[in-house]
Short mmCIF file of N, CA, C and O in Angstrom, two decimals:
data_model
loop_
_atom_site.label_atom_id
_atom_site.label_comp_id
_atom_site.label_asym_id
_atom_site.label_seq_id
_atom_site.Cartn_x
_atom_site.Cartn_y
_atom_site.Cartn_z
N MET I 1 66.79 26.61 -33.26
CA MET I 1 66.14 27.84 -32.91
C MET I 1 64.68 27.60 -32.60
O MET I 1 64.07 28.42 -31.96
N SER I 2 64.12 26.54 -33.05
CA SER I 2 62.71 26.29 -32.75
C SER I 2 62.61 25.53 -31.44
O SER I 2 63.38 24.62 -31.16
N ASP I 3 61.65 25.95 -30.65
CA ASP I 3 61.39 25.28 -29.37
C ASP I 3 60.56 24.03 -29.63
O ASP I 3 59.67 24.03 -30.48
N PRO I 4 60.85 22.95 -28.87
CA PRO I 4 60.02 21.76 -29.06
C PRO I 4 58.60 22.02 -28.54
O PRO I 4 58.38 22.88 -27.69
N LEU I 5 57.65 21.28 -29.07
CA LEU I 5 56.25 21.44 -28.64
C LEU I 5 56.11 21.04 -27.17
O LEU I 5 56.70 20.06 -26.72
N PRO I 6 55.31 21.82 -26.41
CA PRO I 6 55.14 21.47 -24.99
C PRO I 6 54.33 20.19 -24.84
O PRO I 6 53.44 19.89 -25.65
N ASP I 7 54.65 19.46 -23.80
CA ASP I 7 53.94 18.21 -23.52
C ASP I 7 52.57 18.54 -22.91
O ASP I 7 52.50 19.25 -21.90
N PRO I 8 51.46 18.06 -23.49
CA PRO I 8 50.13 18.39 -22.94
C PRO I 8 49.93 17.81 -21.55
O PRO I 8 49.24 18.41 -20.72
N PHE I 9 50.51 16.66 -21.25
CA PHE I 9 50.35 16.08 -19.92
C PHE I 9 51.07 16.92 -18.88
O PHE I 9 50.60 17.06 -17.75
N GLU I 10 52.20 17.47 -19.25
CA GLU I 10 52.94 18.34 -18.32
C GLU I 10 52.13 19.61 -18.04
O GLU I 10 52.08 20.09 -16.92
N PHE I 11 51.48 20.12 -19.06
CA PHE I 11 50.62 21.30 -18.88
C PHE I 11 49.48 21.01 -17.91
O PHE I 11 49.18 21.80 -17.03
N MET I 12 48.85 19.83 -18.08
CA MET I 12 47.75 19.45 -17.18
C MET I 12 48.25 19.25 -15.75
O MET I 12 47.56 19.61 -14.79
N LYS I 13 49.43 18.68 -15.58
CA LYS I 13 50.00 18.50 -14.25
C LYS I 13 50.21 19.84 -13.57
O LYS I 13 49.94 20.00 -12.37
N LYS I 14 50.66 20.80 -14.32
CA LYS I 14 50.89 22.14 -13.76
C LYS I 14 49.56 22.79 -13.35
O LYS I 14 49.50 23.54 -12.38
N LEU I 15 48.50 22.51 -14.11
CA LEU I 15 47.19 23.07 -13.76
C LEU I 15 46.63 22.43 -12.49
O LEU I 15 46.08 23.11 -11.63
N TRP I 16 46.73 21.12 -12.37
CA TRP I 16 46.11 20.40 -11.27
C TRP I 16 46.96 20.36 -10.02
O TRP I 16 46.43 20.28 -8.91
N ASN I 17 48.27 20.35 -10.14
CA ASN I 17 49.14 20.22 -8.98
C ASN I 17 49.00 21.35 -7.96
O ASN I 17 49.03 21.07 -6.77
N PRO I 18 48.87 22.61 -8.34
CA PRO I 18 48.75 23.65 -7.32
C PRO I 18 47.52 23.46 -6.43
O PRO I 18 47.49 23.91 -5.29
N MET I 19 46.51 22.79 -6.93
CA MET I 19 45.31 22.57 -6.13
C MET I 19 45.44 21.34 -5.24
O MET I 19 44.57 21.07 -4.43
N GLY I 20 46.48 20.57 -5.40
CA GLY I 20 46.67 19.38 -4.58
C GLY I 20 45.79 18.22 -4.99
O GLY I 20 45.59 17.29 -4.23
N LEU I 21 45.26 18.26 -6.19
CA LEU I 21 44.39 17.19 -6.67
C LEU I 21 45.17 16.28 -7.61
O LEU I 21 45.98 16.75 -8.40
N PRO I 22 44.93 14.98 -7.53
CA PRO I 22 45.62 14.09 -8.46
C PRO I 22 45.03 14.24 -9.86
O PRO I 22 43.89 14.65 -10.03
N MET I 23 45.81 13.91 -10.83
CA MET I 23 45.34 13.96 -12.22
C MET I 23 44.26 12.92 -12.41
O MET I 23 44.45 11.75 -12.04
N PRO I 24 43.12 13.29 -12.97
CA PRO I 24 42.08 12.28 -13.20
C PRO I 24 42.54 11.26 -14.23
O PRO I 24 43.08 11.61 -15.26
N GLY I 25 42.34 9.99 -13.91
CA GLY I 25 42.72 8.93 -14.81
C GLY I 25 44.19 8.58 -14.74
O GLY I 25 44.63 7.64 -15.39
N MET I 26 44.96 9.32 -13.99
CA MET I 26 46.40 9.07 -13.92
C MET I 26 46.78 8.35 -12.63
O MET I 26 47.95 8.14 -12.37
N VAL I 27 45.82 7.99 -11.82
CA VAL I 27 46.09 7.31 -10.57
C VAL I 27 46.30 5.83 -10.87
O VAL I 27 45.52 5.22 -11.60
N ALA I 28 47.32 5.27 -10.29
CA ALA I 28 47.59 3.85 -10.51
C ALA I 28 46.52 3.02 -9.81
O ALA I 28 46.15 3.31 -8.67
N PRO I 29 45.98 1.99 -10.47
CA PRO I 29 44.97 1.16 -9.84
C PRO I 29 45.57 0.38 -8.67
O PRO I 29 46.72 -0.03 -8.71
N THR I 30 44.74 0.20 -7.65
CA THR I 30 45.20 -0.52 -6.47
C THR I 30 45.03 -2.02 -6.68
O THR I 30 44.13 -2.46 -7.40
N LEU I 31 45.89 -2.78 -6.05
CA LEU I 31 45.81 -4.24 -6.15
C LEU I 31 45.25 -4.84 -4.87
O LEU I 31 45.14 -6.06 -4.77
N ASP I 32 44.86 -4.00 -3.92
CA ASP I 32 44.32 -4.47 -2.65
C ASP I 32 42.81 -4.68 -2.79
O ASP I 32 42.06 -3.74 -3.07
N ILE I 33 42.35 -5.91 -2.59
CA ILE I 33 40.93 -6.24 -2.75
C ILE I 33 40.09 -5.54 -1.69
O ILE I 33 38.98 -5.07 -1.99
N ASP I 34 40.60 -5.42 -0.47
CA ASP I 34 39.84 -4.76 0.60
C ASP I 34 39.60 -3.29 0.27
O ASP I 34 38.52 -2.76 0.52
N ALA I 35 40.59 -2.63 -0.30
CA ALA I 35 40.44 -1.22 -0.67
C ALA I 35 39.40 -1.06 -1.77
O ALA I 35 38.60 -0.13 -1.76
N VAL I 36 39.41 -1.99 -2.73
CA VAL I 36 38.43 -1.94 -3.82
C VAL I 36 37.03 -2.19 -3.27
O VAL I 36 36.07 -1.48 -3.64
N GLU I 37 36.87 -3.17 -2.38
CA GLU I 37 35.55 -3.44 -1.78
C GLU I 37 35.06 -2.26 -0.97
O GLU I 37 33.87 -1.94 -0.99
N LYS I 38 35.96 -1.59 -0.24
CA LYS I 38 35.57 -0.42 0.54
C LYS I 38 35.11 0.71 -0.38
O LYS I 38 34.11 1.37 -0.12
N LYS I 39 35.83 0.89 -1.49
CA LYS I 39 35.45 1.92 -2.45
C LYS I 39 34.09 1.61 -3.07
O LYS I 39 33.25 2.51 -3.24
N ILE I 40 33.85 0.33 -3.38
CA ILE I 40 32.55 -0.07 -3.94
C ILE I 40 31.44 0.19 -2.94
O ILE I 40 30.37 0.73 -3.29
N ALA I 41 31.66 -0.16 -1.66
CA ALA I 41 30.64 0.06 -0.63
C ALA I 41 30.37 1.55 -0.45
O ALA I 41 29.21 1.96 -0.30
N ASP I 42 31.43 2.37 -0.49
CA ASP I 42 31.25 3.81 -0.36
C ASP I 42 30.44 4.37 -1.53
O ASP I 42 29.53 5.19 -1.33
N LEU I 43 30.76 3.93 -2.73
CA LEU I 43 30.04 4.42 -3.89
C LEU I 43 28.58 3.96 -3.90
O LEU I 43 27.69 4.70 -4.32
N LYS I 44 28.31 2.75 -3.42
CA LYS I 44 26.92 2.28 -3.33
C LYS I 44 26.13 3.08 -2.31
O LYS I 44 24.95 3.37 -2.52
N SER I 45 26.77 3.44 -1.19
CA SER I 45 26.05 4.25 -0.21
C SER I 45 25.76 5.64 -0.76
O SER I 45 24.69 6.21 -0.52
N VAL I 46 26.68 6.20 -1.55
CA VAL I 46 26.44 7.50 -2.19
C VAL I 46 25.31 7.36 -3.21
O VAL I 46 24.43 8.24 -3.30
N GLU I 47 25.29 6.25 -3.96
CA GLU I 47 24.22 6.02 -4.93
C GLU I 47 22.86 5.93 -4.24
O GLU I 47 21.87 6.52 -4.71
N ASN I 48 22.79 5.22 -3.11
CA ASN I 48 21.53 5.11 -2.36
C ASN I 48 21.09 6.47 -1.85
O ASN I 48 19.90 6.79 -1.88
N TRP I 49 22.04 7.27 -1.37
CA TRP I 49 21.70 8.60 -0.87
C TRP I 49 21.17 9.47 -2.00
O TRP I 49 20.18 10.21 -1.83
N LEU I 50 21.80 9.40 -3.17
CA LEU I 50 21.34 10.19 -4.31
C LEU I 50 19.96 9.72 -4.78
O LEU I 50 19.11 10.54 -5.14
N ASN I 51 19.70 8.40 -4.77
CA ASN I 51 18.38 7.90 -5.14
C ASN I 51 17.31 8.38 -4.17
O ASN I 51 16.20 8.73 -4.57
N LEU I 52 17.64 8.39 -2.89
CA LEU I 52 16.70 8.89 -1.88
C LEU I 52 16.37 10.36 -2.14
O LEU I 52 15.20 10.76 -2.12
N ASN I 53 17.40 11.16 -2.41
CA ASN I 53 17.16 12.57 -2.70
C ASN I 53 16.37 12.76 -3.98
O ASN I 53 15.52 13.65 -4.06
N LEU I 54 16.62 11.92 -4.97
CA LEU I 54 15.88 12.01 -6.22
C LEU I 54 14.40 11.69 -6.00
O LEU I 54 13.52 12.38 -6.51
N ASN I 55 14.13 10.66 -5.20
CA ASN I 55 12.73 10.31 -4.90
C ASN I 55 12.05 11.41 -4.11
O ASN I 55 10.87 11.72 -4.35
N MET I 56 12.76 12.02 -3.17
CA MET I 56 12.17 13.13 -2.40
C MET I 56 11.90 14.32 -3.31
O MET I 56 10.87 15.00 -3.17
N LEU I 57 12.79 14.57 -4.26
CA LEU I 57 12.58 15.66 -5.21
C LEU I 57 11.37 15.39 -6.09
O LEU I 57 10.55 16.28 -6.33
N ARG I 58 11.21 14.14 -6.54
CA ARG I 58 10.04 13.79 -7.36
C ARG I 58 8.75 13.97 -6.57
O ARG I 58 7.75 14.46 -7.11
N LEU I 59 8.75 13.56 -5.31
CA LEU I 59 7.55 13.73 -4.48
C LEU I 59 7.23 15.21 -4.27
O LEU I 59 6.06 15.61 -4.28
N SER I 60 8.25 16.03 -4.09
CA SER I 60 8.03 17.46 -3.93
C SER I 60 7.43 18.06 -5.20
O SER I 60 6.51 18.89 -5.14
N ILE I 61 7.94 17.64 -6.34
CA ILE I 61 7.41 18.14 -7.61
C ILE I 61 5.96 17.72 -7.79
O ILE I 61 5.10 18.52 -8.18
N GLN I 62 5.65 16.45 -7.49
CA GLN I 62 4.27 15.98 -7.62
C GLN I 62 3.34 16.73 -6.67
O GLN I 62 2.21 17.08 -7.04
N GLY I 63 3.79 16.97 -5.45
CA GLY I 63 2.97 17.73 -4.50
C GLY I 63 2.69 19.14 -4.98
O GLY I 63 1.57 19.64 -4.86
N LEU I 64 3.71 19.79 -5.53
CA LEU I 64 3.51 21.15 -6.04
C LEU I 64 2.60 21.15 -7.27
O LEU I 64 1.79 22.07 -7.44
N GLU I 65 2.70 20.13 -8.12
CA GLU I 65 1.81 20.04 -9.28
C GLU I 65 0.36 19.85 -8.83
O GLU I 65 -0.55 20.45 -9.39
N MET I 66 0.15 19.01 -7.81
CA MET I 66 -1.20 18.81 -7.27
C MET I 66 -1.74 20.12 -6.68
O MET I 66 -2.90 20.47 -6.87
N GLN I 67 -0.88 20.84 -5.96
CA GLN I 67 -1.30 22.11 -5.38
C GLN I 67 -1.67 23.10 -6.47
O GLN I 67 -2.68 23.81 -6.37
N LYS I 68 -0.86 23.14 -7.55
CA LYS I 68 -1.15 24.06 -8.66
C LYS I 68 -2.48 23.72 -9.31
O LYS I 68 -3.30 24.60 -9.58
N ASN I 69 -2.72 22.42 -9.54
CA ASN I 69 -3.97 22.00 -10.18
C ASN I 69 -5.18 22.27 -9.28
O ASN I 69 -6.24 22.66 -9.77
N THR I 70 -5.02 22.08 -7.98
CA THR I 70 -6.11 22.36 -7.05
C THR I 70 -6.45 23.84 -7.04
O THR I 70 -7.62 24.22 -7.08
N LEU I 71 -5.41 24.67 -6.99
CA LEU I 71 -5.65 26.11 -6.99
C LEU I 71 -6.28 26.57 -8.30
O LEU I 71 -7.16 27.43 -8.31
N ALA I 72 -5.87 25.97 -9.42
CA ALA I 72 -6.47 26.33 -10.71
C ALA I 72 -7.94 25.91 -10.76
O ALA I 72 -8.78 26.65 -11.27
N ALA I 73 -8.25 24.72 -10.20
CA ALA I 73 -9.65 24.28 -10.18
C ALA I 73 -10.51 25.17 -9.29
O ALA I 73 -11.64 25.49 -9.63
N MET I 74 -9.96 25.56 -8.14
CA MET I 74 -10.72 26.44 -7.24
C MET I 74 -10.92 27.81 -7.87
O MET I 74 -11.97 28.42 -7.71
N LYS I 75 -9.92 28.28 -8.61
CA LYS I 75 -10.06 29.57 -9.28
C LYS I 75 -11.11 29.49 -10.37
O LYS I 75 -11.87 30.43 -10.58
N ALA I 76 -11.19 28.34 -11.05
CA ALA I 76 -12.20 28.17 -12.10
C ALA I 76 -13.60 28.06 -11.52
O ALA I 76 -14.57 28.45 -12.16
N MET I 77 -13.73 27.53 -10.29
CA MET I 77 -15.04 27.39 -9.66
C MET I 77 -15.57 28.72 -9.14
O MET I 77 -16.77 28.89 -8.97
N ARG I 78 -14.68 29.65 -8.86
CA ARG I 78 -15.08 30.93 -8.31
C ARG I 78 -15.84 31.73 -9.36
O ARG I 78 -15.44 31.78 -10.51
N PRO I 79 -16.96 32.35 -8.98
CA PRO I 79 -17.71 33.12 -9.97
C PRO I 79 -16.91 34.34 -10.40
O PRO I 79 -16.23 34.97 -9.59
N ALA I 80 -16.98 34.65 -11.69
CA ALA I 80 -16.24 35.80 -12.22
C ALA I 80 -17.00 37.08 -11.90
O ALA I 80 -18.22 37.16 -12.00
N SER I 81 -16.27 38.09 -11.48
CA SER I 81 -16.89 39.39 -11.22
C SER I 81 -15.96 40.46 -11.76
O SER I 81 -14.75 40.28 -11.88
N GLY I 82 -16.52 41.62 -12.03
CA GLY I 82 -15.75 42.72 -12.59
C GLY I 82 -14.95 43.48 -11.55
O GLY I 82 -14.01 44.19 -11.88
N ASP I 83 -15.30 43.36 -10.27
CA ASP I 83 -14.64 44.13 -9.22
C ASP I 83 -13.43 43.34 -8.71
O ASP I 83 -13.56 42.43 -7.91
N THR I 84 -12.24 43.73 -9.15
CA THR I 84 -11.03 43.01 -8.73
C THR I 84 -10.60 43.39 -7.33
O THR I 84 -9.94 42.61 -6.66
N ALA I 85 -10.95 44.57 -6.86
CA ALA I 85 -10.58 44.97 -5.49
C ALA I 85 -11.34 44.12 -4.48
O ALA I 85 -10.79 43.73 -3.45
N ALA I 86 -12.60 43.81 -4.75
CA ALA I 86 -13.37 42.97 -3.84
C ALA I 86 -12.87 41.52 -3.91
O ALA I 86 -12.91 40.81 -2.92
N ASP I 87 -12.40 41.10 -5.09
CA ASP I 87 -11.88 39.74 -5.23
C ASP I 87 -10.61 39.54 -4.43
O ASP I 87 -10.34 38.44 -3.95
N ALA I 88 -9.80 40.59 -4.27
CA ALA I 88 -8.55 40.45 -3.54
C ALA I 88 -8.79 40.18 -2.07
O ALA I 88 -8.03 39.47 -1.43
N THR I 89 -9.85 40.73 -1.50
CA THR I 89 -10.14 40.53 -0.08
C THR I 89 -11.04 39.33 0.16
O THR I 89 -11.20 38.91 1.29
N LYS I 90 -11.63 38.80 -0.90
CA LYS I 90 -12.56 37.69 -0.77
C LYS I 90 -11.81 36.39 -0.50
O LYS I 90 -10.70 36.18 -0.96
N ASN I 91 -12.43 35.52 0.25
CA ASN I 91 -11.85 34.21 0.54
C ASN I 91 -11.75 33.42 -0.76
O ASN I 91 -12.73 33.29 -1.49
N PRO I 92 -10.58 32.85 -1.08
CA PRO I 92 -10.44 32.14 -2.35
C PRO I 92 -11.15 30.79 -2.39
O PRO I 92 -11.28 30.20 -3.44
N PHE I 93 -11.61 30.29 -1.25
CA PHE I 93 -12.24 28.97 -1.21
C PHE I 93 -13.74 29.12 -1.45
O PHE I 93 -14.37 30.06 -1.01
N PRO I 94 -14.35 28.15 -2.13
CA PRO I 94 -15.80 28.21 -2.37
C PRO I 94 -16.58 28.14 -1.05
O PRO I 94 -16.07 27.67 -0.05
N ASP I 95 -17.80 28.59 -1.11
CA ASP I 95 -18.66 28.63 0.07
C ASP I 95 -19.10 27.22 0.44
O ASP I 95 -19.78 26.55 -0.34
N PRO I 96 -18.74 26.72 1.65
CA PRO I 96 -19.16 25.36 2.02
C PRO I 96 -20.67 25.27 2.26
O PRO I 96 -21.26 24.22 2.10
N ALA I 97 -21.31 26.37 2.63
CA ALA I 97 -22.76 26.35 2.85
C ALA I 97 -23.50 26.10 1.54
O ALA I 97 -24.54 25.44 1.53
N ALA I 98 -22.98 26.59 0.44
CA ALA I 98 -23.62 26.35 -0.87
C ALA I 98 -23.60 24.87 -1.20
O ALA I 98 -24.58 24.32 -1.70
N TRP I 99 -22.50 24.20 -0.91
CA TRP I 99 -22.42 22.76 -1.15
C TRP I 99 -23.41 22.02 -0.27
O TRP I 99 -24.11 21.12 -0.72
N TRP I 100 -23.49 22.40 1.01
CA TRP I 100 -24.41 21.73 1.94
C TRP I 100 -25.85 21.94 1.50
O TRP I 100 -26.66 21.00 1.53
N ASN I 101 -26.21 23.15 1.10
CA ASN I 101 -27.57 23.44 0.65
C ASN I 101 -27.90 22.62 -0.61
O ASN I 101 -29.02 22.13 -0.76
N MET I 102 -26.94 22.47 -1.51
CA MET I 102 -27.16 21.69 -2.72
C MET I 102 -27.40 20.22 -2.37
O MET I 102 -28.29 19.57 -2.92
N MET I 103 -26.64 19.68 -1.42
CA MET I 103 -26.82 18.29 -1.01
C MET I 103 -28.18 18.10 -0.32
O MET I 103 -28.85 17.09 -0.54
N GLN I 104 -28.59 19.05 0.50
CA GLN I 104 -29.90 18.96 1.16
C GLN I 104 -31.03 19.01 0.15
O GLN I 104 -32.02 18.27 0.26
N ALA I 105 -30.91 19.89 -0.85
CA ALA I 105 -31.94 19.99 -1.89
C ALA I 105 -32.01 18.69 -2.70
O ALA I 105 -33.11 18.23 -3.05
N ALA I 106 -30.86 18.09 -3.00
CA ALA I 106 -30.85 16.84 -3.75
C ALA I 106 -31.50 15.73 -2.94
O ALA I 106 -32.25 14.91 -3.48
N ALA I 107 -31.24 15.68 -1.64
CA ALA I 107 -31.84 14.65 -0.79
C ALA I 107 -33.35 14.85 -0.69
O ALA I 107 -34.13 13.90 -0.72
N ALA I 108 -33.79 16.10 -0.59
CA ALA I 108 -35.23 16.39 -0.49
C ALA I 108 -35.94 16.04 -1.79
O ALA I 108 -37.04 15.48 -1.77
N SER I 109 -35.32 16.34 -2.92
CA SER I 109 -35.98 16.03 -4.19
C SER I 109 -36.01 14.52 -4.43
O SER I 109 -36.95 13.99 -5.00
N ALA I 110 -34.99 13.80 -3.96
CA ALA I 110 -34.98 12.34 -4.09
C ALA I 110 -36.07 11.73 -3.21
O ALA I 110 -36.73 10.77 -3.60
N ALA I 111 -36.26 12.29 -2.02
CA ALA I 111 -37.30 11.78 -1.12
C ALA I 111 -38.69 12.09 -1.67
O ALA I 111 -39.62 11.31 -1.51
N ALA I 112 -38.87 13.24 -2.29
CA ALA I 112 -40.17 13.61 -2.86
C ALA I 112 -40.49 12.78 -4.09
O ALA I 112 -41.66 12.49 -4.37
N ALA I 113 -39.47 12.37 -4.84
CA ALA I 113 -39.71 11.60 -6.06
C ALA I 113 -40.12 10.17 -5.74
O ALA I 113 -40.85 9.55 -6.50
N LYS I 114 -39.72 9.64 -4.60
CA LYS I 114 -40.04 8.25 -4.23
C LYS I 114 -40.68 8.23 -2.84
O LYS I 114 -40.05 7.84 -1.87
N PRO I 115 -41.93 8.63 -2.74
CA PRO I 115 -42.56 8.68 -1.41
C PRO I 115 -42.78 7.29 -0.80
O PRO I 115 -42.76 7.13 0.40
N ASP I 116 -43.04 6.27 -1.63
CA ASP I 116 -43.29 4.94 -1.09
C ASP I 116 -42.02 4.33 -0.50
O ASP I 116 -42.08 3.61 0.50
N GLU I 117 -40.89 4.60 -1.09
CA GLU I 117 -39.64 4.02 -0.61
C GLU I 117 -39.11 4.76 0.61
O GLU I 117 -38.30 4.24 1.36
N ALA I 118 -39.55 5.99 0.80
CA ALA I 118 -39.05 6.78 1.92
C ALA I 118 -39.65 6.28 3.24
O ALA I 118 -39.02 6.39 4.28
N LYS I 119 -40.89 5.72 3.19
CA LYS I 119 -41.53 5.23 4.40
C LYS I 119 -41.04 3.82 4.69
O LYS I 119 -40.81 3.04 3.77
N PRO I 120 -40.91 3.45 5.99
CA PRO I 120 -40.49 2.08 6.28
C PRO I 120 -41.60 1.11 5.91
O PRO I 120 -42.79 1.37 6.12
N ALA I 121 -41.25 -0.01 5.37
CA ALA I 121 -42.22 -1.02 4.94
C ALA I 121 -42.81 -1.70 6.17
O ALA I 121 -42.12 -1.94 7.15
N GLU I 122 -44.12 -2.00 6.08
CA GLU I 122 -44.77 -2.69 7.20
C GLU I 122 -44.32 -4.14 7.20
O GLU I 122 -44.06 -4.73 6.15
N ALA I 123 -44.24 -4.70 8.37
CA ALA I 123 -43.80 -6.08 8.50
C ALA I 123 -44.87 -7.00 7.93
O ALA I 123 -46.04 -6.90 8.28
N ALA I 124 -44.49 -7.86 7.04
CA ALA I 124 -45.41 -8.82 6.42
C ALA I 124 -45.70 -9.93 7.41
O ALA I 124 -44.84 -10.34 8.16
N PRO I 125 -46.95 -10.41 7.46
CA PRO I 125 -47.26 -11.51 8.39
C PRO I 125 -46.49 -12.77 8.00
O PRO I 125 -46.32 -13.06 6.82
N THR I 126 -46.00 -13.44 9.01
CA THR I 126 -45.23 -14.65 8.76
C THR I 126 -46.16 -15.85 8.71
O THR I 126 -47.17 -15.91 9.42
N LYS I 127 -45.83 -16.77 7.87
CA LYS I 127 -46.63 -17.98 7.77
C LYS I 127 -46.15 -18.98 8.81
O LYS I 127 -44.95 -19.15 9.01
N SER I 128 -47.09 -19.59 9.46
CA SER I 128 -46.71 -20.60 10.46
C SER I 128 -46.85 -21.98 9.83
O SER I 128 -47.70 -22.22 9.00
N LYS I 129 -45.97 -22.84 10.24
CA LYS I 129 -45.99 -24.19 9.70
C LYS I 129 -47.13 -24.99 10.32
O LYS I 129 -47.39 -24.89 11.52
N ALA I 130 -47.79 -25.77 9.53
CA ALA I 130 -48.87 -26.62 10.05
C ALA I 130 -48.26 -27.86 10.65
O ALA I 130 -47.35 -28.44 10.11
N LYS I 131 -48.86 -28.27 11.78
CA LYS I 131 -48.34 -29.47 12.45
C LYS I 131 -49.03 -30.69 12.05
O LYS I 131 -50.08 -30.85 11.65
#
């Protein structure tokens, strides 16, 4: 009166067979060396393709991290103001004229601090050899 226990492999075959897929691990190994070499070459080409995609993904992530850090630095350089409506329309990049003016002021102060070095040196008389 008791039914025997169902075979688990038969259950798996019923699950996989309607999809037309072979049972994983149940495929008989091939004895043809050429088929094995072809399979190895195919898998190596897939591995190379996946490595290429992985490297491209890493470069994309690094580029986005650099962009995020640059934007954070530019936001930190921007002067803080209480008017957020004016900030929304304002250019997010710092003023290039301010940088140029700072460089000109630094050059002028360096020239003023060393007046003797700023002028070209006079040519020193050359000594002539006695005959």
